[in-house]
Amino acid sequence: MNTQKLPHVVIVGAGFGGLEAAQKLAKAPIRITLIDRQNYHLFQPLLYQVAIAGLVPSQIAYPVRTIFRKQKNLTFQMGEVTAIDLDSRYIKMNGSVIAYDYLILAVGGQTNFFKMKSIEQNGFQLKDIHSAVATRNHLLEMFEKASREADVLKRRALLTFVIVGGGPTGVETAGALGELISHVMTKDYPHMDLQDVRVLLLEAGNHLMGSYPQELRKATFNLLSRKNVEICLNTKLTDYDGSRITLGDGRHIETQTLLWTAGVRAAELTGKLGVRQSATGQVITEATLQMPGHPEVFAIGDAAHTVHGNNQPLPLLATVAQQQAKAAASNLRKMLKGEQLEAFHYKDPGLLATIGRDAAVARIWGLSFSGFIAWLIWVVLHIYRIIGFRNRLVVMINWAWDYFFYDSQVRLITEE
Ligand SMILES: Cc1cc2nc3c(=O)[nH]c(=O)nc-3n(C[C@H](O)[C@H](O)[C@H](O)COP(=O)(O)OP(=O)(O)OC[C@H]3O[C@@H](n4cnc5c(N)ncnc54)[C@H](O)[C@@H]3O)c2cc1C
């Protein structure tokens, strides 16, 4: 068969959405070109483990070409898509042009600093491998510097770690960092006075985990407090110059470390399309996930704004991206057959966040769990979801080692 005559589907982004869509279209009579600026799929939910020296990047990333080795109708191309001409139906990448019949836009998101340039320049973020490794290097360097700093105030500033954003990423990172300090760093730096070390979690709202039910918000607060994390609610940050945070009420915090986890906006490419976008840059889609005026284009995941049943946008979660990918793939098949398309409906699989060793919060099948049981569910689910048998095994061994020996194996300061 001359495959060149088959409809050409371009998928931009090999994240949770793009990967799932490509896999769901494996048997469709089409040619797929999957494009990503990275040659690997990244399991972002465990990025914070790289930042706190719990895992190495290769344990949470997997080469796209290996994933699709056996998928005959797919070609992978690595490169940055810089423009899309929606009317003429082509994309621009690596200086060349690729025409498409159908397009699935799955470019994900980026950190939203809400135009606060000083924080973007001086703070850290968790979005990709580069930012997670930079955070890890910095955290470990702070301990090295503090170990040779005689001035008490300077030492305290080096050992004050501020995380901004009381959502799942901020909570998970703060809990894990609190534990790294009390279980591991105290052994590596036996002369360090724990009184000098502070982990602060700043949240502008009046509770942590805003999207979680009340009982789990409370459980999160209690579990995190036990990990020596100072939780500051109703605390807005206005400026950070690299060594001093200014809060909305005029107070200051002296610190060399600010990790910003308080916002996500759509990837840059969505802003170049000239289509309707949400306040945070997501492409506004029809209920069928098609782009208004361009039925051959589907937008999914963190790059898409699809209003759900209660008129609210869907949360920016991997589970949403994956379910949308399945729905977009199914609708694309229907289009090929000339059938009626279906509206997307999100099936909420529940909520889950870990707060360090033996502690997590979960909402599954309408039931709330917290503590050890929730943590076990978290461990099993995350190991199950990591791509690649080898990665699963290595992550499992790593976590078991950390668990039984109260140790973390990746405390390396590497060149960036
Ligand atoms: C630190 C962190 C923790 C998280 N924890 C959880 C969690 O516990 N549970 C959960 O459900 N969700 C979690 N999320 C959210 C989840 O990771 C996202 O919702 C999910 O990744 C969205 O999938 P996506 O396919 O839309 O985008 P992504 O997975 O981000 O994939 C987008 C892909 O597009 C590529 N790309 C972007 N622009 C271009 C371009 N111009 N050209 C070529 N390629 C491009 C990127 O390289 C990337 O590979 C977390 C996110 C972060 C950052």
PDB file of C-alpha atoms in Angstrom, residues 88-362:
ATOM      1  CA  SER A  88      -3.000  26.418   4.967  1.00  0.00           C
ATOM      2  CA  ARG A  89      -2.602  23.423   7.335  1.00  0.00           C
ATOM      3  CA  TYR A  90       1.124  23.224   7.923  1.00  0.00           C
ATOM      4  CA  ILE A  91       3.521  23.574  10.805  1.00  0.00           C
ATOM      5  CA  LYS A  92       7.009  25.039  10.851  1.00  0.00           C
ATOM      6  CA  MET A  93       9.777  23.155  12.571  1.00  0.00           C
ATOM      7  CA  ASN A  94      13.599  23.125  12.385  1.00  0.00           C
ATOM      8  CA  GLY A  95      13.439  25.496   9.407  1.00  0.00           C
ATOM      9  CA  SER A  96      11.199  23.152   7.410  1.00  0.00           C
ATOM     10  CA  VAL A  97       7.490  22.905   6.765  1.00  0.00           C
ATOM     11  CA  ILE A  98       5.291  19.869   7.458  1.00  0.00           C
ATOM     12  CA  ALA A  99       1.799  19.757   5.968  1.00  0.00           C
ATOM     13  CA  TYR A 100      -1.007  17.973   7.803  1.00  0.00           C
ATOM     14  CA  ASP A 101      -4.568  16.832   7.202  1.00  0.00           C
ATOM     15  CA  TYR A 102      -5.329  16.603  10.921  1.00  0.00           C
ATOM     16  CA  LEU A 103      -3.498  18.115  13.866  1.00  0.00           C
ATOM     17  CA  ILE A 104      -3.500  17.225  17.555  1.00  0.00           C
ATOM     18  CA  LEU A 105      -2.059  20.026  19.612  1.00  0.00           C
ATOM     19  CA  ALA A 106      -0.691  18.632  22.888  1.00  0.00           C
ATOM     20  CA  VAL A 107       2.040  21.111  23.771  1.00  0.00           C
ATOM     21  CA  GLY A 108       1.276  21.262  27.496  1.00  0.00           C
ATOM     22  CA  GLY A 109       2.053  24.163  29.775  1.00  0.00           C
ATOM     23  CA  GLN A 110       4.785  26.258  31.344  1.00  0.00           C
ATOM     24  CA  THR A 111       5.233  27.889  34.731  1.00  0.00           C
ATOM     25  CA  ASN A 112       3.090  30.960  35.258  1.00  0.00           C
ATOM     26  CA  PHE A 113       4.943  33.659  37.193  1.00  0.00           C
ATOM     27  CA  PHE A 114       2.043  36.091  36.719  1.00  0.00           C
ATOM     28  CA  LYS A 115       4.406  38.636  35.102  1.00  0.00           C
ATOM     29  CA  MET A 116       6.542  38.878  38.265  1.00  0.00           C
ATOM     30  CA  LYS A 117       9.907  39.182  36.511  1.00  0.00           C
ATOM     31  CA  SER A 118      11.988  39.299  39.707  1.00  0.00           C
ATOM     32  CA  ILE A 119      10.640  35.914  40.768  1.00  0.00           C
ATOM     33  CA  GLU A 120      11.083  34.381  37.332  1.00  0.00           C
ATOM     34  CA  GLN A 121      14.711  35.557  37.255  1.00  0.00           C
ATOM     35  CA  ASN A 122      15.719  34.734  40.828  1.00  0.00           C
ATOM     36  CA  GLY A 123      13.463  31.841  41.767  1.00  0.00           C
ATOM     37  CA  PHE A 124      13.501  28.174  40.851  1.00  0.00           C
ATOM     38  CA  GLN A 125      10.709  26.211  39.188  1.00  0.00           C
ATOM     39  CA  LEU A 126       9.816  22.589  38.484  1.00  0.00           C
ATOM     40  CA  LYS A 127       8.801  22.066  34.893  1.00  0.00           C
ATOM     41  CA  ASP A 128      11.455  20.043  33.136  1.00  0.00           C
ATOM     42  CA  ILE A 129      14.586  18.035  33.831  1.00  0.00           C
ATOM     43  CA  HIS A 130      16.807  21.086  33.539  1.00  0.00           C
ATOM     44  CA  SER A 131      14.872  23.050  36.193  1.00  0.00           C
ATOM     45  CA  ALA A 132      14.654  20.042  38.550  1.00  0.00           C
ATOM     46  CA  VAL A 133      18.406  19.336  38.353  1.00  0.00           C
ATOM     47  CA  ALA A 134      19.183  23.048  38.786  1.00  0.00           C
ATOM     48  CA  THR A 135      17.001  23.035  41.930  1.00  0.00           C
ATOM     49  CA  ARG A 136      18.732  19.923  43.292  1.00  0.00           C
ATOM     50  CA  ASN A 137      22.211  21.388  42.681  1.00  0.00           C
ATOM     51  CA  HIS A 138      21.199  24.619  44.360  1.00  0.00           C
ATOM     52  CA  LEU A 139      19.637  22.948  47.431  1.00  0.00           C
ATOM     53  CA  LEU A 140      22.725  20.812  47.986  1.00  0.00           C
ATOM     54  CA  GLU A 141      25.035  23.783  47.426  1.00  0.00           C
ATOM     55  CA  MET A 142      23.201  25.702  50.158  1.00  0.00           C
ATOM     56  CA  PHE A 143      24.152  23.005  52.671  1.00  0.00           C
ATOM     57  CA  GLU A 144      27.774  23.062  51.517  1.00  0.00           C
ATOM     58  CA  LYS A 145      27.933  26.850  51.827  1.00  0.00           C
ATOM     59  CA  ALA A 146      26.161  26.824  55.191  1.00  0.00           C
ATOM     60  CA  SER A 147      28.611  24.241  56.554  1.00  0.00           C
ATOM     61  CA  ARG A 148      31.478  26.729  56.129  1.00  0.00           C
ATOM     62  CA  GLU A 149      29.577  29.917  57.047  1.00  0.00           C
ATOM     63  CA  ALA A 150      30.458  31.276  60.496  1.00  0.00           C
ATOM     64  CA  ASP A 151      27.958  34.147  60.544  1.00  0.00           C
ATOM     65  CA  VAL A 152      24.715  32.896  62.122  1.00  0.00           C
ATOM     66  CA  LEU A 153      22.366  35.162  60.174  1.00  0.00           C
ATOM     67  CA  LYS A 154      24.002  34.377  56.840  1.00  0.00           C
ATOM     68  CA  ARG A 155      23.911  30.663  57.668  1.00  0.00           C
ATOM     69  CA  ARG A 156      20.212  30.851  58.485  1.00  0.00           C
ATOM     70  CA  ALA A 157      19.489  32.595  55.193  1.00  0.00           C
ATOM     71  CA  LEU A 158      21.360  29.829  53.352  1.00  0.00           C
ATOM     72  CA  LEU A 159      19.323  27.205  55.190  1.00  0.00           C
ATOM     73  CA  THR A 160      15.926  28.845  54.730  1.00  0.00           C
ATOM     74  CA  PHE A 161      14.033  27.153  51.900  1.00  0.00           C
ATOM     75  CA  VAL A 162      10.865  28.827  50.691  1.00  0.00           C
ATOM     76  CA  ILE A 163       8.341  27.042  48.502  1.00  0.00           C
ATOM     77  CA  VAL A 164       5.514  29.096  47.058  1.00  0.00           C
ATOM     78  CA  GLY A 165       2.162  27.487  46.216  1.00  0.00           C
ATOM     79  CA  GLY A 166       0.059  25.247  48.435  1.00  0.00           C
ATOM     80  CA  GLY A 167      -1.153  22.970  45.623  1.00  0.00           C
ATOM     81  CA  PRO A 168      -0.032  19.337  45.200  1.00  0.00           C
ATOM     82  CA  THR A 169       3.426  20.179  43.764  1.00  0.00           C
ATOM     83  CA  GLY A 170       4.264  22.663  46.539  1.00  0.00           C
ATOM     84  CA  VAL A 171       2.972  20.335  49.245  1.00  0.00           C
ATOM     85  CA  GLU A 172       4.782  17.264  47.882  1.00  0.00           C
ATOM     86  CA  THR A 173       8.056  19.143  47.492  1.00  0.00           C
ATOM     87  CA  ALA A 174       7.867  20.761  50.934  1.00  0.00           C
ATOM     88  CA  GLY A 175       7.124  17.413  52.628  1.00  0.00           C
ATOM     89  CA  ALA A 176       9.934  15.629  50.805  1.00  0.00           C
ATOM     90  CA  LEU A 177      12.401  18.422  51.495  1.00  0.00           C
ATOM     91  CA  GLY A 178      11.477  18.472  55.189  1.00  0.00           C
ATOM     92  CA  GLU A 179      12.243  14.753  55.315  1.00  0.00           C
ATOM     93  CA  LEU A 180      15.446  14.991  53.315  1.00  0.00           C
ATOM     94  CA  ILE A 181      16.692  17.476  55.886  1.00  0.00           C
ATOM     95  CA  SER A 182      15.643  15.607  59.015  1.00  0.00           C
ATOM     96  CA  HIS A 183      16.536  12.061  57.856  1.00  0.00           C
ATOM     97  CA  VAL A 184      19.493  12.578  55.538  1.00  0.00           C
ATOM     98  CA  MET A 185      21.160  15.981  55.697  1.00  0.00           C
ATOM     99  CA  THR A 186      21.468  15.828  59.466  1.00  0.00           C
ATOM    100  CA  LYS A 187      23.573  12.685  58.992  1.00  0.00           C
ATOM    101  CA  ASP A 188      25.682  14.208  56.202  1.00  0.00           C
ATOM    102  CA  TYR A 189      26.215  17.402  58.201  1.00  0.00           C
ATOM    103  CA  PRO A 190      26.440  16.166  61.798  1.00  0.00           C
ATOM    104  CA  HIS A 191      27.492  19.578  63.073  1.00  0.00           C
ATOM    105  CA  MET A 192      24.539  21.346  61.510  1.00  0.00           C
ATOM    106  CA  ASP A 193      22.131  22.862  64.006  1.00  0.00           C
ATOM    107  CA  LEU A 194      18.595  21.958  62.921  1.00  0.00           C
ATOM    108  CA  GLN A 195      17.437  25.199  64.532  1.00  0.00           C
ATOM    109  CA  ASP A 196      19.078  26.998  61.618  1.00  0.00           C
ATOM    110  CA  VAL A 197      17.083  25.117  58.989  1.00  0.00           C
ATOM    111  CA  ARG A 198      13.623  26.213  57.912  1.00  0.00           C
ATOM    112  CA  VAL A 199      11.288  24.963  55.206  1.00  0.00           C
ATOM    113  CA  LEU A 200       8.456  27.420  54.599  1.00  0.00           C
ATOM    114  CA  LEU A 201       5.435  26.840  52.405  1.00  0.00           C
ATOM    115  CA  LEU A 202       3.706  30.077  51.390  1.00  0.00           C
ATOM    116  CA  GLU A 203       0.134  30.026  50.133  1.00  0.00           C
ATOM    117  CA  ALA A 204      -1.884  33.089  49.146  1.00  0.00           C
ATOM    118  CA  GLY A 205      -5.233  31.437  49.897  1.00  0.00           C
ATOM    119  CA  ASN A 206      -6.592  30.392  53.269  1.00  0.00           C
ATOM    120  CA  HIS A 207      -5.959  26.666  52.852  1.00  0.00           C
ATOM    121  CA  LEU A 208      -3.619  24.180  51.230  1.00  0.00           C
ATOM    122  CA  MET A 209      -4.806  21.939  48.369  1.00  0.00           C
ATOM    123  CA  GLY A 210      -7.590  24.278  47.262  1.00  0.00           C
ATOM    124  CA  SER A 211      -9.176  21.672  44.956  1.00  0.00           C
ATOM    125  CA  TYR A 212      -9.324  18.945  47.638  1.00  0.00           C
ATOM    126  CA  PRO A 213     -12.218  18.283  50.022  1.00  0.00           C
ATOM    127  CA  GLN A 214     -12.106  19.949  53.435  1.00  0.00           C
ATOM    128  CA  GLU A 215     -11.091  16.808  55.387  1.00  0.00           C
ATOM    129  CA  LEU A 216      -8.074  16.250  53.119  1.00  0.00           C
ATOM    130  CA  ARG A 217      -7.004  19.890  53.298  1.00  0.00           C
ATOM    131  CA  LYS A 218      -6.953  19.543  57.069  1.00  0.00           C
ATOM    132  CA  ALA A 219      -5.113  16.218  56.907  1.00  0.00           C
ATOM    133  CA  THR A 220      -2.530  17.772  54.544  1.00  0.00           C
ATOM    134  CA  PHE A 221      -1.973  20.645  56.948  1.00  0.00           C
ATOM    135  CA  ASN A 222      -1.439  18.280  59.894  1.00  0.00           C
ATOM    136  CA  LEU A 223       0.787  15.808  58.041  1.00  0.00           C
ATOM    137  CA  LEU A 224       2.956  18.567  56.609  1.00  0.00           C
ATOM    138  CA  SER A 225       3.334  20.334  59.955  1.00  0.00           C
ATOM    139  CA  ARG A 226       4.730  17.073  61.352  1.00  0.00           C
ATOM    140  CA  LYS A 227       7.462  17.153  58.705  1.00  0.00           C
ATOM    141  CA  ASN A 228       8.781  20.418  60.194  1.00  0.00           C
ATOM    142  CA  VAL A 229       7.320  22.537  57.393  1.00  0.00           C
ATOM    143  CA  GLU A 230       6.168  26.010  58.454  1.00  0.00           C
ATOM    144  CA  ILE A 231       2.908  26.667  56.624  1.00  0.00           C
ATOM    145  CA  CYS A 232       2.077  30.321  55.987  1.00  0.00           C
ATOM    146  CA  LEU A 233      -1.483  30.732  54.691  1.00  0.00           C
ATOM    147  CA  ASN A 234      -2.916  34.019  53.382  1.00  0.00           C
ATOM    148  CA  THR A 235       0.633  35.018  52.528  1.00  0.00           C
ATOM    149  CA  LYS A 236       1.262  36.798  49.244  1.00  0.00           C
ATOM    150  CA  LEU A 237       4.680  37.347  47.811  1.00  0.00           C
ATOM    151  CA  THR A 238       5.421  40.536  45.936  1.00  0.00           C
ATOM    152  CA  ASP A 239       9.145  40.512  45.217  1.00  0.00           C
ATOM    153  CA  TYR A 240      12.319  38.454  45.449  1.00  0.00           C
ATOM    154  CA  ASP A 241      15.775  39.775  44.676  1.00  0.00           C
ATOM    155  CA  GLY A 242      17.656  36.496  45.090  1.00  0.00           C
ATOM    156  CA  SER A 243      18.394  36.948  48.770  1.00  0.00           C
ATOM    157  CA  ARG A 244      15.284  38.551  50.253  1.00  0.00           C
ATOM    158  CA  ILE A 245      11.575  37.929  49.789  1.00  0.00           C
ATOM    159  CA  THR A 246       9.130  40.790  50.230  1.00  0.00           C
ATOM    160  CA  LEU A 247       5.630  39.790  51.312  1.00  0.00           C
ATOM    161  CA  GLY A 248       2.390  41.624  50.595  1.00  0.00           C
ATOM    162  CA  ASP A 249       2.191  42.934  54.182  1.00  0.00           C
ATOM    163  CA  GLY A 250       5.717  44.399  53.956  1.00  0.00           C
ATOM    164  CA  ARG A 251       7.484  41.657  55.942  1.00  0.00           C
ATOM    165  CA  HIS A 252      10.721  40.147  54.624  1.00  0.00           C
ATOM    166  CA  ILE A 253      12.230  36.671  54.586  1.00  0.00           C
ATOM    167  CA  GLU A 254      15.975  36.355  54.082  1.00  0.00           C
ATOM    168  CA  THR A 255      16.607  33.352  51.838  1.00  0.00           C
ATOM    169  CA  GLN A 256      18.741  32.206  48.954  1.00  0.00           C
ATOM    170  CA  THR A 257      16.073  29.730  47.820  1.00  0.00           C
ATOM    171  CA  LEU A 258      12.635  30.354  46.432  1.00  0.00           C
ATOM    172  CA  LEU A 259      10.873  27.551  44.583  1.00  0.00           C
ATOM    173  CA  TRP A 260       7.813  28.747  42.688  1.00  0.00           C
ATOM    174  CA  THR A 261       5.049  26.170  42.162  1.00  0.00           C
ATOM    175  CA  ALA A 262       2.093  28.536  42.186  1.00  0.00           C
ATOM    176  CA  GLY A 263       0.873  28.624  38.601  1.00  0.00           C
ATOM    177  CA  VAL A 264       0.710  27.061  35.155  1.00  0.00           C
ATOM    178  CA  ARG A 265      -0.061  28.663  31.803  1.00  0.00           C
ATOM    179  CA  ALA A 266      -0.230  27.146  28.331  1.00  0.00           C
ATOM    180  CA  ALA A 267       2.944  26.583  26.311  1.00  0.00           C
ATOM    181  CA  GLU A 268       4.180  29.535  24.288  1.00  0.00           C
ATOM    182  CA  LEU A 269       3.075  28.125  20.929  1.00  0.00           C
ATOM    183  CA  THR A 270      -0.632  28.560  21.726  1.00  0.00           C
ATOM    184  CA  GLY A 271      -0.124  32.336  21.829  1.00  0.00           C
ATOM    185  CA  LYS A 272       1.058  32.348  18.201  1.00  0.00           C
ATOM    186  CA  LEU A 273      -2.039  30.737  16.702  1.00  0.00           C
ATOM    187  CA  GLY A 274      -4.327  33.751  16.572  1.00  0.00           C
ATOM    188  CA  VAL A 275      -7.236  31.799  18.072  1.00  0.00           C
ATOM    189  CA  ARG A 276      -9.368  32.404  21.190  1.00  0.00           C
ATOM    190  CA  GLN A 277      -7.527  31.644  24.409  1.00  0.00           C
ATOM    191  CA  SER A 278      -8.315  31.506  28.128  1.00  0.00           C
ATOM    192  CA  ALA A 279      -6.735  33.994  30.553  1.00  0.00           C
ATOM    193  CA  THR A 280      -3.845  31.545  31.020  1.00  0.00           C
ATOM    194  CA  GLY A 281      -3.291  30.999  27.308  1.00  0.00           C
ATOM    195  CA  GLN A 282      -5.127  27.712  26.712  1.00  0.00           C
ATOM    196  CA  VAL A 283      -6.818  27.236  23.344  1.00  0.00           C
ATOM    197  CA  ILE A 284     -10.578  27.315  23.876  1.00  0.00           C
ATOM    198  CA  THR A 285     -12.042  24.162  22.341  1.00  0.00           C
ATOM    199  CA  GLU A 286     -15.470  22.858  21.442  1.00  0.00           C
ATOM    200  CA  ALA A 287     -16.910  20.085  23.612  1.00  0.00           C
ATOM    201  CA  THR A 288     -15.565  17.651  20.995  1.00  0.00           C
ATOM    202  CA  LEU A 289     -12.039  19.062  21.646  1.00  0.00           C
ATOM    203  CA  GLN A 290     -11.921  20.605  18.160  1.00  0.00           C
ATOM    204  CA  MET A 291     -10.661  24.111  17.628  1.00  0.00           C
ATOM    205  CA  PRO A 292     -13.532  26.453  16.685  1.00  0.00           C
ATOM    206  CA  GLY A 293     -13.370  27.194  12.940  1.00  0.00           C
ATOM    207  CA  HIS A 294     -10.787  24.415  12.428  1.00  0.00           C
ATOM    208  CA  PRO A 295     -12.537  21.062  12.835  1.00  0.00           C
ATOM    209  CA  GLU A 296      -9.407  19.199  11.686  1.00  0.00           C
ATOM    210  CA  VAL A 297      -7.485  20.478  14.734  1.00  0.00           C
ATOM    211  CA  PHE A 298      -7.868  19.025  18.228  1.00  0.00           C
ATOM    212  CA  ALA A 299      -6.364  20.652  21.321  1.00  0.00           C
ATOM    213  CA  ILE A 300      -5.860  18.597  24.479  1.00  0.00           C
ATOM    214  CA  GLY A 301      -4.228  18.608  27.910  1.00  0.00           C
ATOM    215  CA  ASP A 302      -2.634  21.617  29.579  1.00  0.00           C
ATOM    216  CA  ALA A 303      -2.754  23.525  26.276  1.00  0.00           C
ATOM    217  CA  ALA A 304      -6.547  23.280  26.011  1.00  0.00           C
ATOM    218  CA  HIS A 305      -9.419  24.960  27.802  1.00  0.00           C
ATOM    219  CA  THR A 306     -12.484  22.761  27.640  1.00  0.00           C
ATOM    220  CA  VAL A 307     -15.413  23.785  29.754  1.00  0.00           C
ATOM    221  CA  HIS A 308     -16.823  20.874  31.692  1.00  0.00           C
ATOM    222  CA  GLY A 309     -20.287  20.028  33.041  1.00  0.00           C
ATOM    223  CA  ASN A 310     -20.346  22.625  35.842  1.00  0.00           C
ATOM    224  CA  ASN A 311     -19.076  25.383  33.513  1.00  0.00           C
ATOM    225  CA  GLN A 312     -15.614  25.185  35.054  1.00  0.00           C
ATOM    226  CA  PRO A 313     -12.409  24.528  33.125  1.00  0.00           C
ATOM    227  CA  LEU A 314     -10.893  21.114  33.765  1.00  0.00           C
ATOM    228  CA  PRO A 315      -7.919  20.822  36.131  1.00  0.00           C
ATOM    229  CA  LEU A 316      -4.455  20.718  34.554  1.00  0.00           C
ATOM    230  CA  LEU A 317      -3.719  17.079  35.274  1.00  0.00           C
ATOM    231  CA  ALA A 318      -2.118  14.159  33.469  1.00  0.00           C
ATOM    232  CA  THR A 319      -5.361  12.201  33.844  1.00  0.00           C
ATOM    233  CA  VAL A 320      -7.285  14.939  32.010  1.00  0.00           C
ATOM    234  CA  ALA A 321      -4.684  15.043  29.209  1.00  0.00           C
ATOM    235  CA  GLN A 322      -4.826  11.255  28.809  1.00  0.00           C
ATOM    236  CA  GLN A 323      -8.622  11.056  28.783  1.00  0.00           C
ATOM    237  CA  GLN A 324      -8.803  13.924  26.296  1.00  0.00           C
ATOM    238  CA  ALA A 325      -6.236  12.170  24.115  1.00  0.00           C
ATOM    239  CA  LYS A 326      -8.420   9.054  23.996  1.00  0.00           C
ATOM    240  CA  ALA A 327     -11.464  11.160  23.141  1.00  0.00           C
ATOM    241  CA  ALA A 328      -9.633  13.163  20.450  1.00  0.00           C
ATOM    242  CA  ALA A 329      -8.284   9.950  18.884  1.00  0.00           C
ATOM    243  CA  SER A 330     -11.766   8.443  18.896  1.00  0.00           C
ATOM    244  CA  ASN A 331     -13.276  11.575  17.340  1.00  0.00           C
ATOM    245  CA  LEU A 332     -10.573  11.680  14.692  1.00  0.00           C
ATOM    246  CA  ARG A 333     -11.401   8.085  13.721  1.00  0.00           C
ATOM    247  CA  LYS A 334     -15.085   9.075  13.537  1.00  0.00           C
ATOM    248  CA  MET A 335     -14.206  11.999  11.238  1.00  0.00           C
ATOM    249  CA  LEU A 336     -12.317   9.634   8.936  1.00  0.00           C
ATOM    250  CA  LYS A 337     -15.426   7.446   8.740  1.00  0.00           C
ATOM    251  CA  GLY A 338     -17.795  10.410   8.330  1.00  0.00           C
ATOM    252  CA  GLU A 339     -19.516   9.648  11.651  1.00  0.00           C
ATOM    253  CA  GLN A 340     -20.947  12.048  14.248  1.00  0.00           C
ATOM    254  CA  LEU A 341     -18.367  13.269  16.795  1.00  0.00           C
ATOM    255  CA  GLU A 342     -18.914  12.952  20.547  1.00  0.00           C
ATOM    256  CA  ALA A 343     -18.524  15.514  23.311  1.00  0.00           C
ATOM    257  CA  PHE A 344     -15.730  14.873  25.810  1.00  0.00           C
ATOM    258  CA  HIS A 345     -16.721  13.899  29.359  1.00  0.00           C
ATOM    259  CA  TYR A 346     -14.111  13.759  32.094  1.00  0.00           C
ATOM    260  CA  LYS A 347     -14.351  10.845  34.497  1.00  0.00           C
ATOM    261  CA  ASP A 348     -12.713  11.999  37.701  1.00  0.00           C
ATOM    262  CA  PRO A 349     -10.474   9.155  38.914  1.00  0.00           C
ATOM    263  CA  GLY A 350      -9.920  10.866  42.286  1.00  0.00           C
ATOM    264  CA  LEU A 351      -7.189  12.888  43.930  1.00  0.00           C
ATOM    265  CA  LEU A 352      -3.838  11.830  45.282  1.00  0.00           C
ATOM    266  CA  ALA A 353      -0.838  13.623  46.758  1.00  0.00           C
ATOM    267  CA  THR A 354       2.026  12.436  48.916  1.00  0.00           C
ATOM    268  CA  ILE A 355       3.452  14.326  51.865  1.00  0.00           C
ATOM    269  CA  GLY A 356       6.682  12.400  52.342  1.00  0.00           C
ATOM    270  CA  ARG A 357       7.375   9.036  53.915  1.00  0.00           C
ATOM    271  CA  ASP A 358       4.284   7.127  55.101  1.00  0.00           C
ATOM    272  CA  ALA A 359       2.020  10.105  54.499  1.00  0.00           C
ATOM    273  CA  ALA A 360      -0.351  11.024  51.688  1.00  0.00           C
ATOM    274  CA  VAL A 361      -3.902  12.172  51.070  1.00  0.00           C
ATOM    275  CA  ALA A 362      -6.261  10.503  48.612  1.00  0.00           C
TER     276      ALA A 362
END
